[in-house]
Coordinates of C-alpha atoms in Angstrom, one line a residue:
X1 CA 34.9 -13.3 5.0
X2 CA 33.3 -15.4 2.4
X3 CA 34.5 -18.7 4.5
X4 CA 32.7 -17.2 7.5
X5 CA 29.3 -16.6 5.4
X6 CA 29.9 -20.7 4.4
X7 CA 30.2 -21.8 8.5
X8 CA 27.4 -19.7 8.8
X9 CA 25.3 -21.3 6.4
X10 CA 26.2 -24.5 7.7
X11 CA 25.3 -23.8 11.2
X12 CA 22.1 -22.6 9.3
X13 CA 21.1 -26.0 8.4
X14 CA 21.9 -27.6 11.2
X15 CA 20.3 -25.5 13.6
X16 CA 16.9 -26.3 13.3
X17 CA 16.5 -28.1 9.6
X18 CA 17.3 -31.9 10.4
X19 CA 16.3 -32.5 6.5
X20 CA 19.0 -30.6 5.4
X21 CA 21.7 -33.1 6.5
X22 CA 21.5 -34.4 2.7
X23 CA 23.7 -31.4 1.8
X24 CA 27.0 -32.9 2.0
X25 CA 30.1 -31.9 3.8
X26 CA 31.8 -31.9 0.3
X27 CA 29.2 -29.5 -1.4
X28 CA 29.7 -26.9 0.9
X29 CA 33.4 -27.2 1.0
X30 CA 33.5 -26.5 -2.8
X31 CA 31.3 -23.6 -2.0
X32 CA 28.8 -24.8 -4.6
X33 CA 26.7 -22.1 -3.0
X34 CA 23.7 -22.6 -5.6
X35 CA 22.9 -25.7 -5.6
X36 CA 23.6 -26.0 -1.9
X37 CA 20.3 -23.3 -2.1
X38 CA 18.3 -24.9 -4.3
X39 CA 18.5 -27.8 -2.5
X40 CA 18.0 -26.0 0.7
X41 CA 14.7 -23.9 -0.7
X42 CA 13.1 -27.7 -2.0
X43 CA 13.6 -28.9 1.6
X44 CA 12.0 -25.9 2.9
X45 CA 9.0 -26.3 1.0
X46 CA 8.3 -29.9 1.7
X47 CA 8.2 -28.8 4.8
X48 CA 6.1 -25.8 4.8
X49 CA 3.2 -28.5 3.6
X50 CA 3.7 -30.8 6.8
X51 CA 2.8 -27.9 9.5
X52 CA 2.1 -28.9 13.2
X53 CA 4.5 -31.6 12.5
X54 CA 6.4 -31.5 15.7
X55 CA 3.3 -30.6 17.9
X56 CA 1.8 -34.0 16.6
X57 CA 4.8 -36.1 16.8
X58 CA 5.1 -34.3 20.7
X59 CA 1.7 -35.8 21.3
X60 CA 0.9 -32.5 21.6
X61 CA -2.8 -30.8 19.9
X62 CA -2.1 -27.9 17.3
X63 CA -5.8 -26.3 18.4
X64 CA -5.9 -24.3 21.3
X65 CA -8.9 -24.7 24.2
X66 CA -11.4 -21.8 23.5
X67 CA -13.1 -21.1 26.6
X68 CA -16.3 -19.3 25.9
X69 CA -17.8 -17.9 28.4
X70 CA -15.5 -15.1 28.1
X71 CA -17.0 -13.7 25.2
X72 CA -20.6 -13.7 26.8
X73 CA -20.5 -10.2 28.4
X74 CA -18.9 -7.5 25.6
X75 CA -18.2 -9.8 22.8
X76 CA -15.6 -10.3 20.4
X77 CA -12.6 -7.5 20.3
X78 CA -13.7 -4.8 17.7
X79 CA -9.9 -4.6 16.6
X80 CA -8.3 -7.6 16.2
X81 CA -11.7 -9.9 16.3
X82 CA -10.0 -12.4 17.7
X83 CA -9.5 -12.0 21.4
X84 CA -12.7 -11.4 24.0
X85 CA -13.7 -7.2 25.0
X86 CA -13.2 -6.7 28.5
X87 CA -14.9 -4.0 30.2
X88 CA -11.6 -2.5 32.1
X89 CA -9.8 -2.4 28.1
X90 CA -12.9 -0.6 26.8
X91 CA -13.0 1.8 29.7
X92 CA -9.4 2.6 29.8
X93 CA -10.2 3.1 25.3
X94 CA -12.8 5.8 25.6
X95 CA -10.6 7.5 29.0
X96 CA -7.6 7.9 26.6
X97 CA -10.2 8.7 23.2
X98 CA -12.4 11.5 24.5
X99 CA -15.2 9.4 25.6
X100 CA -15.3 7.1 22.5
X101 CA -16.6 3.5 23.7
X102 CA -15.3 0.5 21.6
X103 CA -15.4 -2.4 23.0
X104 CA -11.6 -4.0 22.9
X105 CA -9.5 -6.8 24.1
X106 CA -6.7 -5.9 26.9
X107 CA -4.2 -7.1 24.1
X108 CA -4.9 -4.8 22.4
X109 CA -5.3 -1.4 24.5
X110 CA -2.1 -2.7 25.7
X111 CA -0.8 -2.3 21.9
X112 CA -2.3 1.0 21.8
X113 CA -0.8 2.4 25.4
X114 CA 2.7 1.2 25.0
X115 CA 3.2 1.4 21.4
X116 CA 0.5 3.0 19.2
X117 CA 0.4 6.6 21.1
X118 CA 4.3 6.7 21.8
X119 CA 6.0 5.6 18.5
X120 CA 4.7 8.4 16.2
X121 CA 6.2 11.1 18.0
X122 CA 9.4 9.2 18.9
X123 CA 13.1 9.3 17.2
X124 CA 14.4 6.6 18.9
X125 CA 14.1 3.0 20.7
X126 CA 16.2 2.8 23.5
X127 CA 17.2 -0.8 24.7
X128 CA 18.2 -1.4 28.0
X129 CA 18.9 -4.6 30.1
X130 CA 17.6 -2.8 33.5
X131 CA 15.1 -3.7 36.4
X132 CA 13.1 -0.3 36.4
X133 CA 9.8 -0.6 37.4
X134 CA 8.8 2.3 35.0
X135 CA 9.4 1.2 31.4
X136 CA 7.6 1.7 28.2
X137 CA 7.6 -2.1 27.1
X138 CA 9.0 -5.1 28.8
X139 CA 10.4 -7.5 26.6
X140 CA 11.4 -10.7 26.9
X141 CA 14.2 -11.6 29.7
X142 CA 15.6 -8.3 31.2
X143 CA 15.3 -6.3 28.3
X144 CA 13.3 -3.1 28.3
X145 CA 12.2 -0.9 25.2
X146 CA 11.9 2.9 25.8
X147 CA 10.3 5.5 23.0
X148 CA 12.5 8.5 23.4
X149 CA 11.9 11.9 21.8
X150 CA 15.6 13.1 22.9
X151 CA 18.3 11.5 24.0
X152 CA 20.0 12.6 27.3
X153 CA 23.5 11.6 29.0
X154 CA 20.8 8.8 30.9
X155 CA 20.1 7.3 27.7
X156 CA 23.9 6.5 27.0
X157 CA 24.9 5.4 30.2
X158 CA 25.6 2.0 31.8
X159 CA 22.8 -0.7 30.8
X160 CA 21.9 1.0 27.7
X161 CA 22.0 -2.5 24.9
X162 CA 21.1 -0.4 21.8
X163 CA 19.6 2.9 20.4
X164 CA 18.1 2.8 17.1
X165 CA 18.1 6.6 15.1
X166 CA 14.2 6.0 13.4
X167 CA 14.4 9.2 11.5
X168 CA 17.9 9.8 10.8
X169 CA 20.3 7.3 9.3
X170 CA 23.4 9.3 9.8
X171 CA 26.9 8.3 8.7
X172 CA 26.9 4.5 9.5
X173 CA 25.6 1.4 7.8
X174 CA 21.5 1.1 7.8
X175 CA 18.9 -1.4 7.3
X176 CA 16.1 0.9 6.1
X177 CA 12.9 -0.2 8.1
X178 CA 9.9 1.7 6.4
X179 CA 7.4 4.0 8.1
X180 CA 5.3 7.0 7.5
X181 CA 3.0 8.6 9.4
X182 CA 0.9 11.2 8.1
X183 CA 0.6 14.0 11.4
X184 CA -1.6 17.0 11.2
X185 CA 0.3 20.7 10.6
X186 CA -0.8 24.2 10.5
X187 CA -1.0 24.2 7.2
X188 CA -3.6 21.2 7.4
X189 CA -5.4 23.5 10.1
X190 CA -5.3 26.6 8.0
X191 CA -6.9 24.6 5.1
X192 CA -9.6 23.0 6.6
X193 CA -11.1 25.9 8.4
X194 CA -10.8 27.3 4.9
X195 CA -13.1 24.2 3.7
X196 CA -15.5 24.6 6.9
X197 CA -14.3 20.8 7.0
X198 CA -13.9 21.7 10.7
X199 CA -14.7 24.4 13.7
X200 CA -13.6 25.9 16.0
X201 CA -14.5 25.7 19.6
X202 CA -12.6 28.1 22.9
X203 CA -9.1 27.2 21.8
X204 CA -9.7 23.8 20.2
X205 CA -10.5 23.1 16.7
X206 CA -13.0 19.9 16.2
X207 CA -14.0 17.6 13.6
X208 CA -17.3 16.3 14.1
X209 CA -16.9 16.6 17.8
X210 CA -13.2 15.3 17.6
X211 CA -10.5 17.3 19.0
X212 CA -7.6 18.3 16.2
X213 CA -4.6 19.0 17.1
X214 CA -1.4 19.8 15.4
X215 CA 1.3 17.1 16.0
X216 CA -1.2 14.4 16.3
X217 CA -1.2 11.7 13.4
X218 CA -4.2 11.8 11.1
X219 CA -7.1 9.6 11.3
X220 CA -8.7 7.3 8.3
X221 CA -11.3 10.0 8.1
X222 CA -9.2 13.4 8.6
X223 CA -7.1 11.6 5.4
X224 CA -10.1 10.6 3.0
X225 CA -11.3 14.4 3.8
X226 CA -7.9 15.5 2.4
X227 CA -9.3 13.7 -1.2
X228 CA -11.9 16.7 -1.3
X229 CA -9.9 19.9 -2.2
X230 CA -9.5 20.7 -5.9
X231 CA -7.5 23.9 -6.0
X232 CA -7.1 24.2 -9.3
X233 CA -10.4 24.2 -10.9
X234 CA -12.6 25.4 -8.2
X235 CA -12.0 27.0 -5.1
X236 CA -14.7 25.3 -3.1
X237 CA -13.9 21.5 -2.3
X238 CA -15.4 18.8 -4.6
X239 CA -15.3 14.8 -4.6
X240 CA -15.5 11.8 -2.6
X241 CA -13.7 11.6 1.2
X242 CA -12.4 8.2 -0.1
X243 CA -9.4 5.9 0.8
X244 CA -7.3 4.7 -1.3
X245 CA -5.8 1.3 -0.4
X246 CA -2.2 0.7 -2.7
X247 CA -0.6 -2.9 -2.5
X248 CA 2.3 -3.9 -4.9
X249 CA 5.1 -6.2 -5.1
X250 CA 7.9 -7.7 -7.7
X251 CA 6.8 -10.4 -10.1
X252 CA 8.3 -13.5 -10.2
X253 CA 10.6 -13.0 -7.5
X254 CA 11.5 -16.4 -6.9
X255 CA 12.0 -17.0 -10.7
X256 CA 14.4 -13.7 -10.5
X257 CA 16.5 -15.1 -7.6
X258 CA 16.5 -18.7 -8.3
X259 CA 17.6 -18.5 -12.5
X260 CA 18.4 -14.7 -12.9
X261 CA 21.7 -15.2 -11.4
X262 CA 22.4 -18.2 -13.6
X263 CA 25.6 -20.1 -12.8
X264 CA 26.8 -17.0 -11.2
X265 CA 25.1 -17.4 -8.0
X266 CA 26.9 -16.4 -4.8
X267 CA 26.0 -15.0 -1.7
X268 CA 27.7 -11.5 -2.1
X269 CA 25.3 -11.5 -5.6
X270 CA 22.2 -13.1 -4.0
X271 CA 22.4 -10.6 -0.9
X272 CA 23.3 -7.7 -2.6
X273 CA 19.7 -8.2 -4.8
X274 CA 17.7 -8.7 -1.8
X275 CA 19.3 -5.6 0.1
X276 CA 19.1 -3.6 -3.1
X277 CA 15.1 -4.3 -3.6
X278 CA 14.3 -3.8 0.3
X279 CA 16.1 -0.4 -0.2
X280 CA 14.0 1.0 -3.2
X281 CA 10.8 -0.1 -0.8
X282 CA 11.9 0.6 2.7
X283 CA 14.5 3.3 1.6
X284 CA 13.8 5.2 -1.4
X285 CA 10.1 5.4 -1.1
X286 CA 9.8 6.2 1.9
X287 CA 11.6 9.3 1.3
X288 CA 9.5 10.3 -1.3
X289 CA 6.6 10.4 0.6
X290 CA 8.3 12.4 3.4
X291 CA 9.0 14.9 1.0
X292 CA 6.4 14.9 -2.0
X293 CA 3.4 12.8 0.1
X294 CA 3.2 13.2 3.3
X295 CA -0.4 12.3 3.6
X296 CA 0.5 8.6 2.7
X297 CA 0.4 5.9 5.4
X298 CA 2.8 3.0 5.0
X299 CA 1.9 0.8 6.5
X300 CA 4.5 -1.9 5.6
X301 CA 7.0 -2.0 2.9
X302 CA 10.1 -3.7 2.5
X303 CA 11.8 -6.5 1.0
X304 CA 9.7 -6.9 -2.7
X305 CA 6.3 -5.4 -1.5
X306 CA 4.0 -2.7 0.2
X307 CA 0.8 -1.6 1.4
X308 CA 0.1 1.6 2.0
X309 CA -2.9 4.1 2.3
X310 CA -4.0 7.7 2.6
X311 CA -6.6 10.2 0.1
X312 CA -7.7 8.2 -2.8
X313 CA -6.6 11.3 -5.1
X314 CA -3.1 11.4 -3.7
X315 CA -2.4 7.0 -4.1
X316 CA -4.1 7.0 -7.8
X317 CA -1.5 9.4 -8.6
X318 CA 1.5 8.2 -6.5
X319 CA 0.8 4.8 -7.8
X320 CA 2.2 6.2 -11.3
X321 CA 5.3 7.6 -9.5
X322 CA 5.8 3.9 -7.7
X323 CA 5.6 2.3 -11.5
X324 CA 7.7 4.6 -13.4
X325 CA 10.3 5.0 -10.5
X326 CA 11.1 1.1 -10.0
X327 CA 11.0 1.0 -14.0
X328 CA 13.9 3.3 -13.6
X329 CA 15.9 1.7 -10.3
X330 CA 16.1 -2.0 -12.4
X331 CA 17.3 -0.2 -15.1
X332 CA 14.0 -0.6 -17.7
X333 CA 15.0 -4.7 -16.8
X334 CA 12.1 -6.5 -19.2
X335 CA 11.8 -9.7 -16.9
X336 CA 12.1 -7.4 -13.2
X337 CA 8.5 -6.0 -13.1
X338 CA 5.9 -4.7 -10.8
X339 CA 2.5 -5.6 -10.2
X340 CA -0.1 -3.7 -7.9
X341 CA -3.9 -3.4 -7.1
X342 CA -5.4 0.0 -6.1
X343 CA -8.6 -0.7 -4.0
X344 CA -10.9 2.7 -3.1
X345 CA -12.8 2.6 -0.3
X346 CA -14.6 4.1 3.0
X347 CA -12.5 5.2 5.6
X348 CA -14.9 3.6 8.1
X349 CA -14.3 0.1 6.4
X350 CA -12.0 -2.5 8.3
X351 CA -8.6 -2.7 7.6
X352 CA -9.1 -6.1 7.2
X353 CA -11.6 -5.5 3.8
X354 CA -9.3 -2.8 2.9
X355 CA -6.6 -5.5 2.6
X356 CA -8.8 -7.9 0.9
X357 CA -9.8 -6.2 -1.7
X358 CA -6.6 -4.5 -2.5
X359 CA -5.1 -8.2 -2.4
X360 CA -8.2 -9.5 -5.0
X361 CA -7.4 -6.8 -7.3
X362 CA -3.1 -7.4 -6.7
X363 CA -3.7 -11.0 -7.8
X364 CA -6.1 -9.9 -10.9
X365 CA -3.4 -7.3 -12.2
X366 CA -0.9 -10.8 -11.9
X367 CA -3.1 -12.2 -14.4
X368 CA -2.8 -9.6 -17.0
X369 CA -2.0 -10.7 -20.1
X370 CA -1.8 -9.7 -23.9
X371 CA -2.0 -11.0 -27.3
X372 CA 1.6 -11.6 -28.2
X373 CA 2.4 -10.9 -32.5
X374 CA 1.9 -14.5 -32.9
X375 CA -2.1 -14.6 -31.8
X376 CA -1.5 -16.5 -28.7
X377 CA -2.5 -14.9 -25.2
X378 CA 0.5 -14.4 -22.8
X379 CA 0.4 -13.5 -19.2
X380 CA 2.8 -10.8 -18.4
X381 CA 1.9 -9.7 -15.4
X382 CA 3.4 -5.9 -14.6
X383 CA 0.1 -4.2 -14.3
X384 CA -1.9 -2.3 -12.3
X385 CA -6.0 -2.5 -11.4
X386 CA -7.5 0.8 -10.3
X387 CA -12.0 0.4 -10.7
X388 CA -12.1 -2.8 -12.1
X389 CA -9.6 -2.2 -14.9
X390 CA -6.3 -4.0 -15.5
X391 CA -3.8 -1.9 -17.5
X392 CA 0.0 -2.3 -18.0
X393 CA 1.8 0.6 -16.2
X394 CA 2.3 3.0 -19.0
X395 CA -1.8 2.4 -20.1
X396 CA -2.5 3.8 -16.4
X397 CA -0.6 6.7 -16.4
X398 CA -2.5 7.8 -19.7
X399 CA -5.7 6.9 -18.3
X400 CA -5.0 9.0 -15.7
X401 CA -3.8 12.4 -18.1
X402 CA -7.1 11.5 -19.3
X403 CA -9.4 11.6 -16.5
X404 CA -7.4 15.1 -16.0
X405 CA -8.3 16.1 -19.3
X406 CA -12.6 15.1 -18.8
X407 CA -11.9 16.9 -15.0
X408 CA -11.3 19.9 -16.4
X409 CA -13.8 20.0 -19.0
X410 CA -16.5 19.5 -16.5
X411 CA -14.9 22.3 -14.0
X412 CA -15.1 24.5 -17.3
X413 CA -18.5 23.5 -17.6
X414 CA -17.9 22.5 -21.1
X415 CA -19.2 18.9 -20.6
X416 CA -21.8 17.8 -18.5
X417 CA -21.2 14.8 -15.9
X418 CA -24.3 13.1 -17.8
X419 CA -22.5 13.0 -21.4
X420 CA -19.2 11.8 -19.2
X421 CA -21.5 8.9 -17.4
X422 CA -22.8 8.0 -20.4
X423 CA -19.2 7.2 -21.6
X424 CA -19.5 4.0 -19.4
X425 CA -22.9 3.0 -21.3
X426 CA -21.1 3.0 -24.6
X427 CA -17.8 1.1 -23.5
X428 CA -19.9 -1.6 -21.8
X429 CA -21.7 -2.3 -25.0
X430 CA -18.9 -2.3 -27.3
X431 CA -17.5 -4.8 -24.9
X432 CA -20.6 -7.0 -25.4
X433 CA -20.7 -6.3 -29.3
X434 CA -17.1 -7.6 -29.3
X435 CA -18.9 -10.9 -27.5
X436 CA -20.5 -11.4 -30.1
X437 CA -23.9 -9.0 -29.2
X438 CA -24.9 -8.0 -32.7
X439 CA -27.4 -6.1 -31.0
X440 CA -25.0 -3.9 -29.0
X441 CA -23.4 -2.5 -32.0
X442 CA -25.6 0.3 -32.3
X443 CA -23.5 1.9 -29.1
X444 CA -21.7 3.9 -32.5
X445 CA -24.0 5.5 -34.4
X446 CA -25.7 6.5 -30.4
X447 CA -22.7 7.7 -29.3
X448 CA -22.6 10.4 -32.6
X449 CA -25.9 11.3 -32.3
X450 CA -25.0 12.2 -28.2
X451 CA -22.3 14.1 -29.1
X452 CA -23.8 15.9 -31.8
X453 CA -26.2 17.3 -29.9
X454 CA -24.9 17.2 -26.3
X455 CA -21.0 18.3 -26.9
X456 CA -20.2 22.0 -26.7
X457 CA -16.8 22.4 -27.0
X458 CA -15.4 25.3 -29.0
X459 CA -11.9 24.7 -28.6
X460 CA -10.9 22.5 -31.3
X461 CA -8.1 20.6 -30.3
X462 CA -10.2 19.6 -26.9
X463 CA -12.9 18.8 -29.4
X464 CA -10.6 16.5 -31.7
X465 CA -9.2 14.8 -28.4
X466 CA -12.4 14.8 -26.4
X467 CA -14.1 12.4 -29.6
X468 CA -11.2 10.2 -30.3
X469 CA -12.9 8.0 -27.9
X470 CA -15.2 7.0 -30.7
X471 CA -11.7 5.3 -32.3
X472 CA -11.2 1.3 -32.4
X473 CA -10.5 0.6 -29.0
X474 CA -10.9 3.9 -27.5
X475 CA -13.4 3.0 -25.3
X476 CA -11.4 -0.1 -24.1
X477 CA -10.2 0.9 -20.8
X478 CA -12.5 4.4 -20.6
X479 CA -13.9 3.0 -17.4
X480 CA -11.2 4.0 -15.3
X481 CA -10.8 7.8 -16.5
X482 CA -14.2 8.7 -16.3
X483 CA -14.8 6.6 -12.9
X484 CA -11.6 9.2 -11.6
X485 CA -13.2 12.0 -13.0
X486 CA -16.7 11.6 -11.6
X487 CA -15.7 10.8 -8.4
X488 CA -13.1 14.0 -8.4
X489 CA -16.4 16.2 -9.3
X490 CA -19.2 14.6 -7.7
X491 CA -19.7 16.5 -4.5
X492 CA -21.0 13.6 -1.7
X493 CA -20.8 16.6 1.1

């Protein structure tokens, strides 16, 4: 087997990699399988910095002729903002959408007709090498892709390439390919009538003029709606109808593949690693969510990352379940970390922006870092940003017991969402007295007075815990607890 895997990684590098003829015949013989990669990965870069290269020495150009005129009548698609709206895409959107007009490119109703209204309710991809006239999705050559719901004695028969199980892995091997849809149940129905978040009209229930029907994934808007509810402090719903957008992924993954294996390097050790992180992503995740999350969209995850979406409350607090639970599948491993950016936004906001800013606020939690014993700042990655704050992982989750703890004094009414704003006052000016802002030092002595005369609390443990904020560097990170709170009690309906 393990001379098979070495042909194989021969025929690799001479398939398509000219530059890799310096790896010599001998190398690979003594199955010096890590520097045979090292050397293979430095190629590989070069020549990710010399793109076009084969178009150009072709004689051919790397732009492509725009032709203008055919964004003149509708536009630029609304989707994909890319392609040109055609009239006939746009008609055939709002036919299919309950008269909603958007103008779109053809590519991509064409996404939406063969693929986005069939896969959610399908449980497998049939692939067959047929001449039907009648098939879901042609693909390239003679082979056809069907979205089945249930397979029949057709399905199996003659012509048939492949079935893939997408909700069930069954028995056999299985190369976990993530996906979650969030779809609307009776129980959703049940609790939003309760909520008067939507009506009902002959036999159809609405929201805001939009059918809802049970079976049918959720939209962006139906799942920021979900973020209103808060059952346990008051029966009517409070908040924001929010989004929260989630992206994470492994911290020096290339450091962790290249040098954690040390001299031990092999391919059994090297794949075994990568399968072993795609599964926790695209495997163990996933089933959490099914069971504990359902409203969560993945949107991709797999390999050493993910993106995913859904009710701002329900990713703040499954983003402390993704930290603690890879913490626990390396094995507490000091040097294989996780870092992630928490973005919450409008559910009318592009996915594009969405992206962006949970990528901007990814790449500021990669710059975390902490005064080390010896006074010098280190960056150590494995954190998370949630409203502009950067905290390692166990920071967050406390942050968030404490935005709990200021939620439930202002559902008790024993706080006032003034005195919790004016937490944010006093933290920004001890951060600008520790700048060197003499001036801003009298945050202190205002903050006392405020809750001498403001704070009403007659339990006294919650009265001991509520002013330990006033303790040296207390008000630190107090940004992101009261933000959560606010937002979880402010009311925007």
């Amino acid at each position: 087997v393990q001379d098979w895997f070495y042909q194989q990684f021969r025929g690799l590098l001479s398939l398509n990699f000219s530059y890799a003829t310096e790896l010599s015949e001998s190398e690979l013989s003594q199955k010096k399988f890590g520097d045979c990669l090292d050397r293979f990965n430095d190629h590989l870069e070069q020549q990710k910095l010399h793109k076009f290269s084969r178009l150009f020495a072709a004689g051919c150009s790397a732009v492509m002729p725009l032709d203008a005129s055919a964004y003149e009548e509708n536009g630029v698609c609304k989707l994909c903002q890319l392609e040109a709206a055609q009239t006939s895409a746009s008609a055939a959107f709002a036919q299919h959408n309950h008269g909603k007009t958007l103008d779109i490119c053809p590519q991509c109703q064409s996404l939406i007709d063969n693929i986005g209204t069939k896969l959610p309710t399908s449980d497998y991809l049939v692939l067959t090498k047929t001449a039907e006239e009648k098939v879901a999705l042609p693909l390239f050559g003679n082979l056809q892709l069907h979205f089945v719901k249930k397979l029949t004695p057709q399905h199996k028969a003659a012509g048939v390439v492949e079935i893939i199980n997408l909700k069930q892995r069954g028995a056999f091997s299985y190369h976990a390919v993530a996906g979650h849809l969030p779809m609307i149940t009776e129980k959703d129905i049940v609790q939003w009538s309760h909520n008067g978040q939507i009506t009902q009209h002959d036999d159809n229930y609405l929201y805001k003029d939009d059918p809802v029907e049970v079976g049918k994934p959720k939209t962006f808007q139906l799942l920021a709606e979900s973020a209103y509810a808060i059952s346990e402090y008051n029966d009517q719903p409070r908040g924001k109808a929010l989004l929260g957008a989630f992206k994470a992924d492994v911290d020096n993954l290339g450091f962790i593949f290249s040098i954690g294996l040390g001299k031990r390097t092999s391919i059994s050790r090297f794949t075994c690693m990568s399968r072993m992180l795609n599964h926790f992503f695209a495997g163990h995740l996933v089933e959490r969510i099914e069971r504990d999350y359902p409203d969560v969209y993945l949107v991709f995850a797999g390999g050493d990352d993910l993106f995913l979406l859904g009710p701002w409350t329900t990713v703040v607090k499954f983003a402390a379940v993704i930290g603690a639970e890879f913490r626990r599948y390396v094995g507490n491993h000091p040097n294989i970390t996780l870092s992630a950016g928490l973005s919450v936004v409008k559910p009318l906001l592009p996915m594009h922006s969405m992206v962006d800013d949970a990528e901007s606020l990814l790449e500021k939690s990669k710059q975390h870092s902490e005064d080390s014993a010896d006074g010098k700042t280190k960056t150590h990655k494995n954190a998370v940003t949630l409203f502009g704050e950067t905290t390692d992982w166990n920071t967050y989750s406390q942050l968030l017991e404490q935005g709990d703890f200021y939620l439930k004094l202002l559902a008790e009414e024993k706080v006032t969402t003034g005195l919790i704003g004016r937490l944010l006052k006093y933290s920004r000016m001890n951060k600008s007295f520790e700048n060197g802002n003499i001036r801003s030092g009298v945050y202190l002595s205002h903050m006392t007075y405020d809750f001498t005369r403001n704070l009403k609390i007659e339990d006294q443990v919650e009265h001991d815990k509520f002013v330990q904020v006033k303790q040296q560097g207390n008000l630190k990170h107090i940004e992101q607890p009261v933000t959560y709170a606010l937002y979880r009690w402010r009311s925007d309906r």
